[in-house]
Amino acid sequence: MAHESFEDDAIAEIMNREFVNIKVDREERPDVDRVYMTFVQATTGGGGWPMSVWLTPQLEPFVGGTYFPPEDRFGQPAFKRVLQRIAEAWKNDREKISAQGANIIQALREAAREEAAAGEINASILEGAYQQLARTFDPHEGGFGRAPKFPRPVALNFLTRFHARNPDTDSGQHALEMVLLTLRKMAAGGMHDHIGGGFHRYSVDGHWHVPHFEKMLYDQAQLASAYLDACQITGEADFVATARDILDYVRRDMTSPEGGFYSAEDADSPVGAVYDRRESEIGAHRAPLQKTAEGAFYVWTKQEIDDALGDEAPRFSIQYGVEENGNVPTAADPHGELRGKNILIRGTGVPPVGPAGVSPVENSGAETVQKSLAQSRQKLFSLRSKRPRPHLDDKIIAAWNGLMISGFARGAQVLDDASYLETATRAAEFVRAKLYDESRKMLFRSYREGRSQVEGFADDYAFVIQGLLDLYQASFEIRWLKFALELQRQMDALFWDDKGGGYFTVTGHDTSILLRMKEENDSAEPAASSVAALNLARLAAIRSDPELLARAKKTVNAFARQLMHFPSALPQMLVAFDFLETAPRQIVVAGKSSDVRVQELLGEVRKHFLPHAIVLLADGAEGQHFLAEKNEAIRAMTAIDGNPAVYICEDFTCKAPVTEVQELRKLL
């Protein structure tokens, strides 16, 4: 609609004459977006973006919808016609329309209260969620449902935990198979940027082949963690390579000089000269800019591949699905923008990175192919870097930075890479310095050439707290645990629902936000309450704090109605429930973090997928003293005869400490 309608002079004239037009950045103001999306879904039966909503001066909605074409077509009225009818109705029947808007908002408030009814769930809900996901699973291509296909890492998170809980059952094995097939298919498909790293938003087809080319930070963060889980579970080098490729892309292309992470890269990029508009107001002020096309930065003709790679081109083309006339199915390219172009997809003939279980001779051949392909990818990367890049959305959003801090902190642990820890630490320092007001204990939503005035929402707090907990477990710097606790106290003060439990998405202080709701779906991003529930459970296990534990359980039970009705809608909440249902293991390493033997013991712990464990360091210094304030057991944990030791405990009832890696491996 931006091009079809808002750049049309006649449409712009009506809009500017009849309405006060407000364009909302839904990433910066998700509170505004959520209220009016709820209205559109309730009144039309569906939702999505672009979204247009007409409000009274009291901000109460009375008409809304998603896409309106510039002319009547497919049974949809033209945007111009919609504008004219609404303007006429407002002039002729303003009082009725205002009353209608007020009644709709009141009905939505009452519905929100009914939905928020708390209850209690039991472990059978986990099997129910697994069954729902299994019914929609695509056994050939992975993922859930048909086209378009979204990665939805929250579902993968639940399934890996379901497998860890039931590793020897058929359902547990199938849960893992669903995860691994999905991750392999995504990594091989065109949604994965094989040249520059990272993942696009989603696939428009059912084969992960043709993506919507936008790259979002929250996808990189969550997928990095999903691939890291797969690394720990299987040890497969292909998962290691994919996790590194995501993290390296973000560090190279989406990290600010100050250490914060940018939000996104657009799908479109320039392809030629044409007249376009500057966004000064709704209307057309035309200036010569470049025409853009979706995916232009990422796609290749066969001739470009041949010219760039020479003798290596045939091998590369076979391995990455390059065809003379392009490899994009017509059905997946309705506008013809990708005609004659190739989206790189890794075929089944590409040997996995560092294959295991093969003879040295076979392995040598595979390594030769891999080396050739790596050199070809580097040549194409250098060539592609000379193309005009997609627009970079350089907003730095607190919530998404929290997710990405988790990704890098976990990457540092699983991949034993100190450079990833440095990246995570710089980002956390950026959040504290630029997005946090120490005097008010207040987190802010975003930063771009300075901090915005928009105060943080529940997801900003929850996601940053999660990032800080993961960073603490990667570095054992106690400042990050203390900061996480500080933010948790503020989140509780601002968003906690004393009556029903769980967290509202907004504080309720802004009277222009007409509905105070709780997010009830883990979708592209997890719901704030889902992440908060696990944060509280982890903090309770770290601090041995019954109050935090009770709040975690109350958060889960606040969503009992939704979980009993449709458990797979909240898979990340079920991750928290699973953690709470399983007595968490505390793995305490006693010794100095600088000690090589301590790092060897930690290295063994980090090789294993341990979703019900927290890892702590008893270093005899500030960190151990802080942990011991509420946890007497940790106070007594020390090295054994001068050797670093590991204590494995459940509810701080501990087994005999071990000092050797081999002994530790048996216990894990």
XYZ file of C-alpha atoms in Angstrom:
668
model
C 0.000 0.000 0.000
C 2.906 2.368 0.562
C 3.573 2.432 -3.177
C 0.085 1.773 -4.537
C -1.901 4.194 -2.386
C 0.158 6.528 -0.232
C 2.205 7.702 -3.225
C -0.933 8.366 -5.272
C -1.638 12.104 -5.472
C -5.436 11.722 -5.583
C -5.518 9.395 -2.580
C -3.095 11.593 -0.664
C -5.295 14.630 -1.318
C -8.317 12.898 0.246
C -6.303 11.706 3.232
C -4.796 15.097 3.957
C -8.143 16.891 3.519
C -10.381 14.562 5.524
C -8.195 12.927 8.190
C -5.407 13.481 10.667
C -2.957 10.855 9.440
C -0.654 9.119 11.915
C 1.899 6.562 10.797
C 2.922 4.216 13.611
C 6.187 2.303 13.763
C 4.875 -0.906 15.281
C 8.357 -1.954 16.338
C 8.823 1.190 18.404
C 5.211 1.276 19.634
C 3.992 -2.324 19.865
C 1.475 -1.164 22.491
C -0.391 0.945 19.921
C -0.178 -1.801 17.301
C -1.481 -4.468 19.690
C -4.619 -2.515 20.690
C -5.734 -1.819 17.151
C -4.718 -5.226 15.807
C -6.958 -6.750 18.489
C -9.786 -4.545 17.193
C -9.187 -5.529 13.558
C -9.062 -9.235 14.415
C -12.238 -9.004 16.489
C -14.223 -7.112 13.848
C -12.952 -8.691 10.621
C -11.972 -12.198 11.714
C -8.369 -11.741 10.611
C -5.375 -9.489 10.954
C -2.000 -8.627 9.532
C -0.017 -5.797 8.061
C -0.321 -3.289 6.493
C -3.060 -2.271 8.913
C -5.272 0.794 8.615
C -7.609 1.804 11.441
C -9.896 4.845 11.675
C -10.298 6.369 15.153
C -12.495 8.931 16.845
C -10.752 11.919 18.486
C -10.892 9.818 21.695
C -8.718 7.230 19.881
C -11.514 4.663 19.847
C -11.538 2.582 16.641
C -14.638 2.206 14.509
C -13.351 0.871 11.146
C -10.250 -1.164 10.398
C -8.708 -3.551 7.932
C -5.475 -4.764 6.437
C -4.825 -4.465 2.706
C -6.982 -2.133 0.609
C -6.145 -2.132 -3.129
C -5.878 1.147 -5.064
C -8.788 0.056 -7.290
C -11.739 -2.290 -6.728
C -10.548 -5.873 -7.240
C -10.954 -9.398 -5.899
C -14.104 -8.302 -4.090
C -12.218 -5.703 -2.075
C -13.166 -2.003 -2.203
C -10.586 0.498 -3.399
C -8.765 2.469 -0.697
C -10.043 5.712 -2.226
C -13.645 4.485 -1.967
C -13.127 3.423 1.671
C -11.728 6.856 2.536
C -14.604 8.701 0.906
C -17.283 6.573 2.587
C -15.738 6.913 6.036
C -15.347 10.684 5.652
C -18.977 11.013 4.558
C -20.255 8.815 7.388
C -18.288 10.799 9.966
C -19.753 14.085 8.752
C -23.326 12.753 8.736
C -23.458 10.536 11.813
C -20.603 11.451 14.122
C -22.409 10.731 17.405
C -23.420 7.218 16.370
C -19.903 6.419 15.187
C -18.373 7.724 18.430
C -20.762 5.622 20.502
C -19.949 2.591 18.350
C -16.222 3.053 18.966
C -16.726 3.350 22.731
C -18.900 0.215 22.793
C -16.334 -1.803 20.847
C -13.520 -0.868 23.230
C -15.681 -1.761 26.243
C -16.477 -5.156 24.691
C -12.772 -5.796 24.068
C -11.966 -4.902 27.692
C -14.550 -7.387 28.952
C -13.257 -10.085 26.595
C -9.690 -9.497 27.829
C -10.844 -9.938 31.434
C -12.589 -13.210 30.601
C -9.574 -14.556 28.730
C -7.338 -13.757 31.702
C -9.081 -16.265 33.995
C -6.373 -18.189 35.864
C -6.389 -21.921 36.565
C -3.926 -24.744 37.054
C -2.380 -27.159 34.580
C -0.528 -30.441 34.927
C 2.142 -32.291 32.959
C -0.396 -33.841 30.568
C -0.492 -30.464 28.827
C 2.990 -31.190 27.433
C 1.785 -34.281 25.603
C -1.158 -32.280 24.265
C 1.125 -29.608 22.848
C 3.350 -32.241 21.255
C 0.332 -33.900 19.613
C -0.894 -30.582 18.208
C 2.511 -29.788 16.707
C 2.891 -33.332 15.363
C -0.444 -33.048 13.521
C 0.703 -29.949 11.613
C 4.291 -31.120 11.042
C 5.478 -31.498 7.444
C 7.356 -34.841 7.425
C 8.991 -34.132 4.051
C 10.136 -30.515 4.364
C 10.041 -29.903 8.097
C 8.281 -26.976 9.697
C 4.627 -26.753 10.565
C 1.820 -26.341 8.054
C 2.056 -25.453 4.402
C 3.150 -22.301 2.605
C 4.090 -19.729 3.709
C 6.518 -21.335 6.148
C 7.813 -19.506 9.198
C 10.716 -20.735 11.334
C 8.891 -20.347 14.708
C 11.829 -21.207 16.998
C 9.580 -21.212 20.077
C 8.025 -24.478 18.848
C 11.482 -25.990 18.365
C 12.455 -24.910 21.891
C 9.500 -26.782 23.329
C 10.130 -29.924 21.291
C 13.796 -30.216 22.310
C 12.733 -29.961 25.968
C 9.945 -32.472 25.392
C 12.548 -34.868 23.986
C 14.890 -34.266 26.931
C 12.014 -35.118 29.257
C 11.033 -38.271 27.315
C 14.197 -39.341 25.452
C 13.365 -43.055 25.210
C 9.711 -42.801 24.188
C 8.387 -42.795 20.634
C 6.912 -39.322 21.112
C 10.171 -38.011 22.573
C 12.154 -39.388 19.652
C 9.657 -38.003 17.152
C 9.802 -34.584 18.792
C 13.562 -34.494 18.232
C 13.194 -35.741 14.652
C 10.792 -32.864 13.922
C 13.314 -30.342 15.232
C 16.336 -31.742 13.426
C 14.575 -32.150 10.077
C 13.233 -28.602 10.271
C 16.650 -27.150 11.118
C 18.364 -29.131 8.343
C 15.784 -28.157 5.719
C 15.899 -24.487 6.686
C 19.685 -24.448 6.614
C 19.730 -26.016 3.140
C 16.973 -23.831 1.708
C 16.855 -20.396 0.176
C 15.619 -18.827 3.405
C 19.214 -19.257 4.576
C 21.665 -16.761 3.098
C 24.422 -19.167 2.016
C 26.760 -16.360 0.986
C 26.489 -13.783 3.767
C 24.963 -15.757 6.616
C 21.791 -15.383 8.617
C 18.184 -16.153 7.764
C 15.434 -14.327 5.939
C 12.008 -13.799 7.542
C 10.029 -16.696 6.060
C 9.535 -18.816 2.950
C 6.647 -17.980 0.606
C 6.571 -21.602 -0.619
C 6.409 -24.885 1.260
C 10.024 -25.900 0.558
C 12.014 -23.134 2.299
C 13.130 -22.144 -1.217
C 11.821 -18.639 -1.999
C 12.024 -16.303 0.976
C 10.590 -12.968 1.871
C 14.075 -11.483 1.918
C 13.811 -9.266 4.995
C 16.221 -10.178 7.794
C 15.034 -9.559 11.357
C 17.272 -9.477 14.416
C 14.807 -11.473 16.515
C 14.926 -14.321 13.982
C 18.738 -14.421 14.014
C 18.786 -14.486 17.808
C 16.238 -17.251 18.262
C 17.502 -19.407 15.397
C 21.076 -19.152 16.659
C 19.897 -20.583 19.986
C 17.891 -23.334 18.257
C 20.914 -24.416 16.205
C 23.098 -24.291 19.316
C 20.660 -26.643 21.068
C 20.987 -28.987 18.084
C 24.789 -28.751 18.358
C 24.645 -29.949 21.949
C 22.114 -32.704 21.283
C 23.738 -34.207 18.182
C 27.294 -32.875 17.990
C 26.810 -32.451 14.220
C 29.264 -30.069 12.609
C 26.601 -28.796 10.179
C 24.630 -27.330 13.089
C 27.818 -25.789 14.448
C 28.523 -24.167 11.086
C 24.989 -22.763 10.798
C 25.032 -21.326 14.314
C 28.382 -19.649 13.627
C 27.160 -18.311 10.311
C 24.208 -16.564 12.023
C 26.334 -15.065 14.777
C 29.066 -13.955 12.390
C 26.505 -12.277 10.106
C 24.988 -10.318 13.003
C 28.379 -9.295 14.329
C 29.507 -8.135 10.874
C 26.384 -6.480 9.461
C 23.936 -5.754 12.276
C 26.124 -4.478 15.111
C 26.607 -0.781 15.802
C 30.061 0.651 16.537
C 28.863 1.149 20.127
C 27.938 -2.515 20.518
C 24.143 -2.536 20.215
C 22.403 -4.639 17.586
C 20.398 -3.118 14.736
C 16.824 -4.224 14.055
C 16.597 -5.424 10.467
C 17.662 -5.350 6.847
C 14.937 -4.716 4.267
C 13.811 -7.211 1.657
C 14.191 -4.731 -1.224
C 17.390 -3.293 -2.609
C 18.136 -0.911 -5.510
C 18.265 -2.203 -9.080
C 18.126 0.952 -11.255
C 17.089 4.578 -11.585
C 13.476 5.722 -11.373
C 11.547 8.544 -9.765
C 10.448 7.876 -6.208
C 9.184 9.898 -3.265
C 10.642 11.389 -0.115
C 8.663 10.697 3.045
C 7.922 14.291 4.030
C 4.149 13.864 4.305
C 1.440 11.712 2.801
C 1.542 12.882 -0.772
C 4.131 12.871 -3.514
C 7.319 14.929 -3.576
C 9.221 13.202 -6.291
C 12.974 12.962 -6.460
C 15.196 10.791 -8.637
C 16.172 7.764 -6.595
C 16.700 4.116 -7.494
C 14.096 1.506 -8.274
C 14.083 -1.324 -5.772
C 13.152 -4.975 -6.105
C 12.759 -7.679 -3.500
C 15.802 -9.914 -3.175
C 17.891 -8.008 -5.740
C 20.914 -8.066 -3.429
C 20.776 -11.833 -2.912
C 19.924 -13.505 -6.250
C 22.136 -14.576 -9.150
C 21.901 -15.337 -12.834
C 23.699 -18.402 -14.131
C 25.962 -16.113 -16.157
C 27.013 -14.177 -13.065
C 27.960 -17.430 -11.327
C 29.919 -18.645 -14.356
C 31.793 -15.356 -14.754
C 32.685 -15.194 -11.076
C 33.747 -18.807 -10.503
C 35.190 -19.989 -13.818
C 36.147 -23.661 -13.685
C 34.555 -24.069 -10.249
C 31.163 -22.838 -11.493
C 29.799 -26.255 -12.580
C 30.481 -27.832 -9.202
C 29.000 -24.868 -7.355
C 25.948 -24.725 -9.612
C 25.179 -28.399 -9.078
C 25.586 -28.108 -5.335
C 23.510 -24.927 -4.972
C 20.755 -25.543 -7.492
C 21.788 -22.911 -10.069
C 19.887 -23.240 -13.363
C 20.330 -21.583 -16.748
C 16.890 -19.934 -16.714
C 16.696 -19.420 -12.977
C 15.394 -21.760 -10.299
C 12.470 -19.762 -8.889
C 9.060 -21.410 -9.479
C 6.607 -19.087 -11.217
C 3.978 -19.685 -8.529
C 6.363 -18.313 -5.897
C 7.119 -15.182 -7.939
C 3.736 -13.631 -8.825
C 5.248 -10.240 -9.770
C 8.007 -11.715 -11.923
C 10.761 -9.924 -10.014
C 12.851 -13.101 -9.776
C 12.423 -14.341 -13.348
C 15.699 -15.755 -14.670
C 17.328 -15.511 -11.235
C 18.636 -18.157 -8.853
C 18.138 -18.329 -5.112
C 20.917 -20.516 -3.758
C 19.669 -23.745 -2.188
C 21.985 -26.448 -0.953
C 21.238 -29.779 -2.599
C 21.392 -33.180 -0.991
C 24.666 -33.761 -2.833
C 26.510 -31.263 -0.659
C 28.477 -33.218 1.925
C 27.979 -32.082 5.498
C 30.715 -30.032 7.091
C 33.291 -32.324 8.672
C 31.258 -35.559 8.268
C 31.589 -38.021 11.089
C 31.881 -41.787 10.830
C 33.667 -41.954 7.471
C 37.083 -43.234 6.526
C 40.029 -40.798 6.192
C 39.988 -41.297 2.404
C 36.267 -40.535 2.140
C 36.669 -37.641 4.521
C 39.506 -36.240 2.419
C 37.275 -36.152 -0.651
C 34.496 -34.427 1.240
C 36.955 -31.887 2.631
C 38.188 -31.096 -0.883
C 34.631 -30.392 -2.034
C 33.936 -28.303 1.055
C 37.097 -26.267 0.546
C 36.171 -25.589 -3.066
C 32.651 -24.538 -2.143
C 33.917 -22.302 0.653
C 36.295 -20.541 -1.745
C 33.461 -20.076 -4.252
C 31.173 -18.638 -1.582
C 33.900 -16.198 -0.578
C 34.328 -15.035 -4.182
C 30.584 -14.473 -4.487
C 30.533 -12.680 -1.137
C 33.220 -10.270 -2.357
C 31.335 -9.716 -5.605
C 27.990 -9.258 -3.851
C 29.452 -6.733 -1.427
C 29.832 -4.324 -4.360
C 26.057 -4.343 -4.984
C 23.768 -1.723 -3.391
C 22.769 -3.125 0.000
C 19.219 -3.365 1.319
C 18.202 -0.549 3.643
C 19.380 -1.086 7.217
C 16.869 -0.363 9.971
C 19.346 0.968 12.492
C 16.954 1.265 15.425
C 18.346 -0.573 18.428
C 15.427 -2.191 20.259
C 15.931 -3.297 23.848
C 13.876 -6.505 23.602
C 15.583 -7.771 20.463
C 19.001 -6.905 21.874
C 18.138 -9.061 24.882
C 17.384 -11.999 22.590
C 20.614 -11.468 20.663
C 22.691 -11.182 23.836
C 21.325 -14.640 24.692
C 22.368 -15.918 21.267
C 25.944 -14.687 21.579
C 26.276 -15.709 25.247
C 25.092 -19.225 24.436
C 27.335 -19.293 21.362
C 30.310 -18.439 23.565
C 29.517 -21.423 25.787
C 28.541 -24.079 23.256
C 31.140 -23.153 20.644
C 33.854 -22.241 23.172
C 34.445 -18.906 21.453
C 35.546 -16.004 23.632
C 34.904 -13.499 20.831
C 31.169 -14.207 21.060
C 31.282 -13.518 24.785
C 32.957 -10.197 24.054
C 30.166 -9.308 21.599
C 27.461 -10.234 24.120
C 29.186 -8.232 26.844
C 29.505 -5.106 24.675
C 25.815 -5.294 23.811
C 24.825 -5.648 27.471
C 27.023 -2.682 28.343
C 25.321 -0.703 25.561
C 21.871 -1.540 26.952
C 22.896 -0.481 30.432
C 24.580 2.744 29.287
C 22.177 3.875 26.560
C 18.795 2.266 27.241
C 18.650 2.292 31.028
C 18.049 5.181 33.410
C 19.876 4.195 36.581
C 18.221 6.878 38.728
C 14.685 5.749 37.817
C 15.567 2.062 37.333
C 13.810 2.423 33.984
C 14.491 0.584 30.738
C 13.685 2.336 27.468
C 12.421 0.790 24.254
C 14.812 1.942 21.553
C 17.834 3.976 20.541
C 18.631 5.743 17.297
C 20.946 8.755 17.366
C 19.986 8.959 21.018
C 17.577 7.232 23.341
C 13.875 7.442 22.494
C 11.355 8.725 25.021
C 9.316 5.518 24.806
C 9.631 3.599 28.065
C 10.232 -0.126 27.849
C 7.415 -2.647 27.581
C 7.137 -5.997 29.323
C 8.953 -7.802 26.504
C 11.874 -5.368 26.737
C 12.363 -6.239 30.381
C 11.777 -9.976 29.962
C 14.071 -10.439 26.967
C 16.887 -8.336 28.437
C 16.668 -10.230 31.734
C 16.951 -13.509 29.820
C 19.986 -12.169 27.970
C 21.622 -11.125 31.233
C 21.050 -14.547 32.803
C 22.634 -16.242 29.802
C 25.494 -13.747 29.899
C 26.040 -14.433 33.581
C 26.227 -18.188 32.896
C 28.743 -17.535 30.114
C 30.978 -15.120 32.025
C 30.094 -15.565 35.727
C 30.407 -11.809 36.117
C 28.108 -11.175 39.047
C 27.219 -7.677 37.781
C 24.994 -9.218 35.143
C 23.079 -11.339 37.650
C 22.593 -8.290 39.860
C 21.361 -6.241 36.900
C 18.930 -9.029 35.966
C 17.496 -9.030 39.490
C 17.193 -5.235 39.431
C 15.277 -5.344 36.159
C 13.078 -8.188 37.435
C 12.033 -6.119 40.446
C 11.141 -3.215 38.164
C 9.272 -5.476 35.754
C 7.241 -6.816 38.664
C 6.448 -3.296 39.837
C 5.368 -2.070 36.395
C 3.643 -4.999 34.705
C 2.701 -7.714 37.227
C -0.998 -8.582 37.578
C -1.512 -8.958 41.329
C -4.945 -10.448 40.879
C -4.546 -12.989 38.091
C -0.789 -13.399 37.758
C 1.292 -12.961 34.644
C 2.434 -9.736 33.053
C 0.528 -7.069 31.183
C 2.320 -5.857 28.082
C 2.059 -2.192 29.165
C 2.160 -0.331 32.470
C -1.297 1.236 32.185
C 0.156 4.696 32.872
C -0.423 5.921 29.303
C -4.118 6.788 29.048
C -3.937 6.873 25.248
C -3.527 3.074 25.268
C -7.114 1.940 25.632
C -6.562 -1.734 26.478
C -4.186 -3.298 28.989
C -3.687 -6.849 27.803
C -1.457 -9.857 28.238
C 0.110 -11.443 25.180
C -1.315 -14.958 24.828
C 0.692 -16.312 21.896
C 4.317 -17.212 21.357
C 4.691 -16.311 17.706
C 7.594 -14.699 15.819
C 8.692 -13.410 19.208
C 7.810 -15.184 22.441
C 5.260 -13.592 24.759
C 6.698 -11.512 27.585
C 5.051 -13.672 30.258
C 6.462 -16.859 28.701
C 10.015 -15.578 28.907
C 9.414 -14.020 32.320
C 8.139 -17.310 33.754
C 11.396 -19.071 32.877
C 13.459 -16.084 34.042
C 11.729 -16.233 37.432
C 12.226 -19.989 37.658
C 15.932 -19.659 36.861
C 16.396 -16.793 39.304
C 14.573 -18.796 41.974
C 16.940 -21.727 41.429
C 20.004 -19.468 41.477
C 18.946 -17.525 44.572
C 17.006 -20.313 46.339
C 14.141 -17.820 46.560
C 10.627 -19.241 47.210
C 8.950 -15.914 46.394
C 10.410 -15.883 42.875
C 9.429 -19.534 42.438
C 5.832 -18.836 43.473
C 5.638 -15.939 41.030
C 6.946 -18.164 38.213
C 4.244 -20.758 38.907
C 1.534 -18.114 39.147
C 2.647 -16.717 35.788
C 2.220 -20.078 34.093
C -1.150 -20.711 35.729
C -2.378 -17.280 34.641
C -2.517 -18.717 31.121
C -4.138 -22.024 32.064
C -7.256 -21.346 29.984
C -5.272 -20.771 26.808
C -2.930 -23.685 27.545
C -5.772 -26.125 28.100
C -7.570 -24.972 24.968
C -4.627 -24.647 22.575
C -1.302 -25.503 24.261
C 0.822 -25.226 21.106
C -0.023 -21.497 20.980
C 2.295 -20.983 23.962
C 5.235 -23.375 23.485
C 7.694 -21.042 25.207
C 5.415 -20.908 28.258
C 5.529 -24.713 28.262
C 9.336 -24.529 28.305
C 8.987 -22.626 31.588
C 6.367 -25.094 32.867
C 8.654 -28.021 32.021
C 11.497 -26.382 33.956
C 9.212 -25.849 36.955
C 7.891 -29.425 36.805
C 11.401 -30.883 36.833
C 13.519 -30.354 39.932
C 16.281 -28.104 38.546
C 19.858 -29.251 38.822
C 22.409 -26.829 40.163
C 25.856 -27.485 38.725
C 28.337 -25.543 40.827
C 31.962 -25.320 39.744
C 34.247 -24.395 42.647
C 37.414 -22.609 41.587
C 38.709 -19.479 39.863
C 37.358 -18.827 36.378
C 40.898 -18.098 35.207
C 42.028 -21.616 36.172
C 42.520 -23.812 33.087
C 41.132 -26.807 35.001
C 37.946 -24.864 35.775
C 37.537 -24.104 32.074
C 38.003 -27.788 31.239
C 35.243 -28.757 33.663
C 32.966 -26.012 32.332
C 33.759 -27.104 28.795
C 32.476 -30.591 29.563
C 29.273 -29.225 31.102
C 28.653 -27.020 28.085
C 28.900 -29.903 25.628
C 25.649 -31.323 26.993
C 22.061 -30.200 26.418
C 20.872 -29.619 29.987
C 17.644 -27.609 29.819
C 16.799 -28.220 33.481
C 20.154 -27.111 34.867
C 21.689 -23.868 36.014
C 25.460 -23.497 36.155
C 27.073 -21.414 38.898
C 30.642 -20.545 39.866
C 31.851 -20.679 43.451
C 34.959 -18.544 42.998
C 35.650 -17.686 46.638
C 35.179 -14.010 45.765
C 32.338 -11.517 45.261
C 30.308 -13.830 43.058
C 30.198 -16.671 45.578
C 29.499 -14.277 48.458
C 26.516 -12.827 46.594
C 25.100 -16.271 45.777
C 25.571 -17.355 49.401
C 23.424 -14.484 50.730
C 20.331 -16.612 50.173
C 21.940 -19.986 49.599
C 23.856 -21.454 52.481
C 24.832 -24.574 50.526
C 26.985 -22.594 48.094
C 28.900 -20.950 50.919
C 30.617 -24.252 51.758
C 31.483 -25.303 48.202
C 35.242 -25.164 47.675
C 38.020 -26.800 45.715
C 39.092 -30.291 46.821
C 42.744 -30.579 47.842
C 43.500 -27.555 45.699
C 41.735 -28.992 42.654
C 38.648 -27.331 41.151
C 35.555 -29.403 41.881
C 32.038 -29.724 40.518
C 29.040 -30.142 42.818
C 25.850 -31.449 41.164
C 22.775 -30.830 43.262
C 19.013 -31.048 43.062
C 17.303 -28.520 45.323
C 20.800 -28.113 46.784
C 20.994 -31.701 47.950
C 24.338 -32.538 46.421
C 26.242 -35.577 45.272
C 29.867 -36.006 46.202
C 31.998 -33.464 44.315
C 34.105 -34.594 41.368
C 37.372 -33.130 40.152
C 38.006 -35.032 36.911
C 36.355 -34.444 33.534
C 35.724 -38.175 33.043
C 33.886 -38.420 36.369
C 31.846 -35.340 35.543
C 30.869 -36.744 32.139
C 29.361 -39.829 33.795
C 27.226 -37.695 36.114
C 25.950 -35.497 33.281
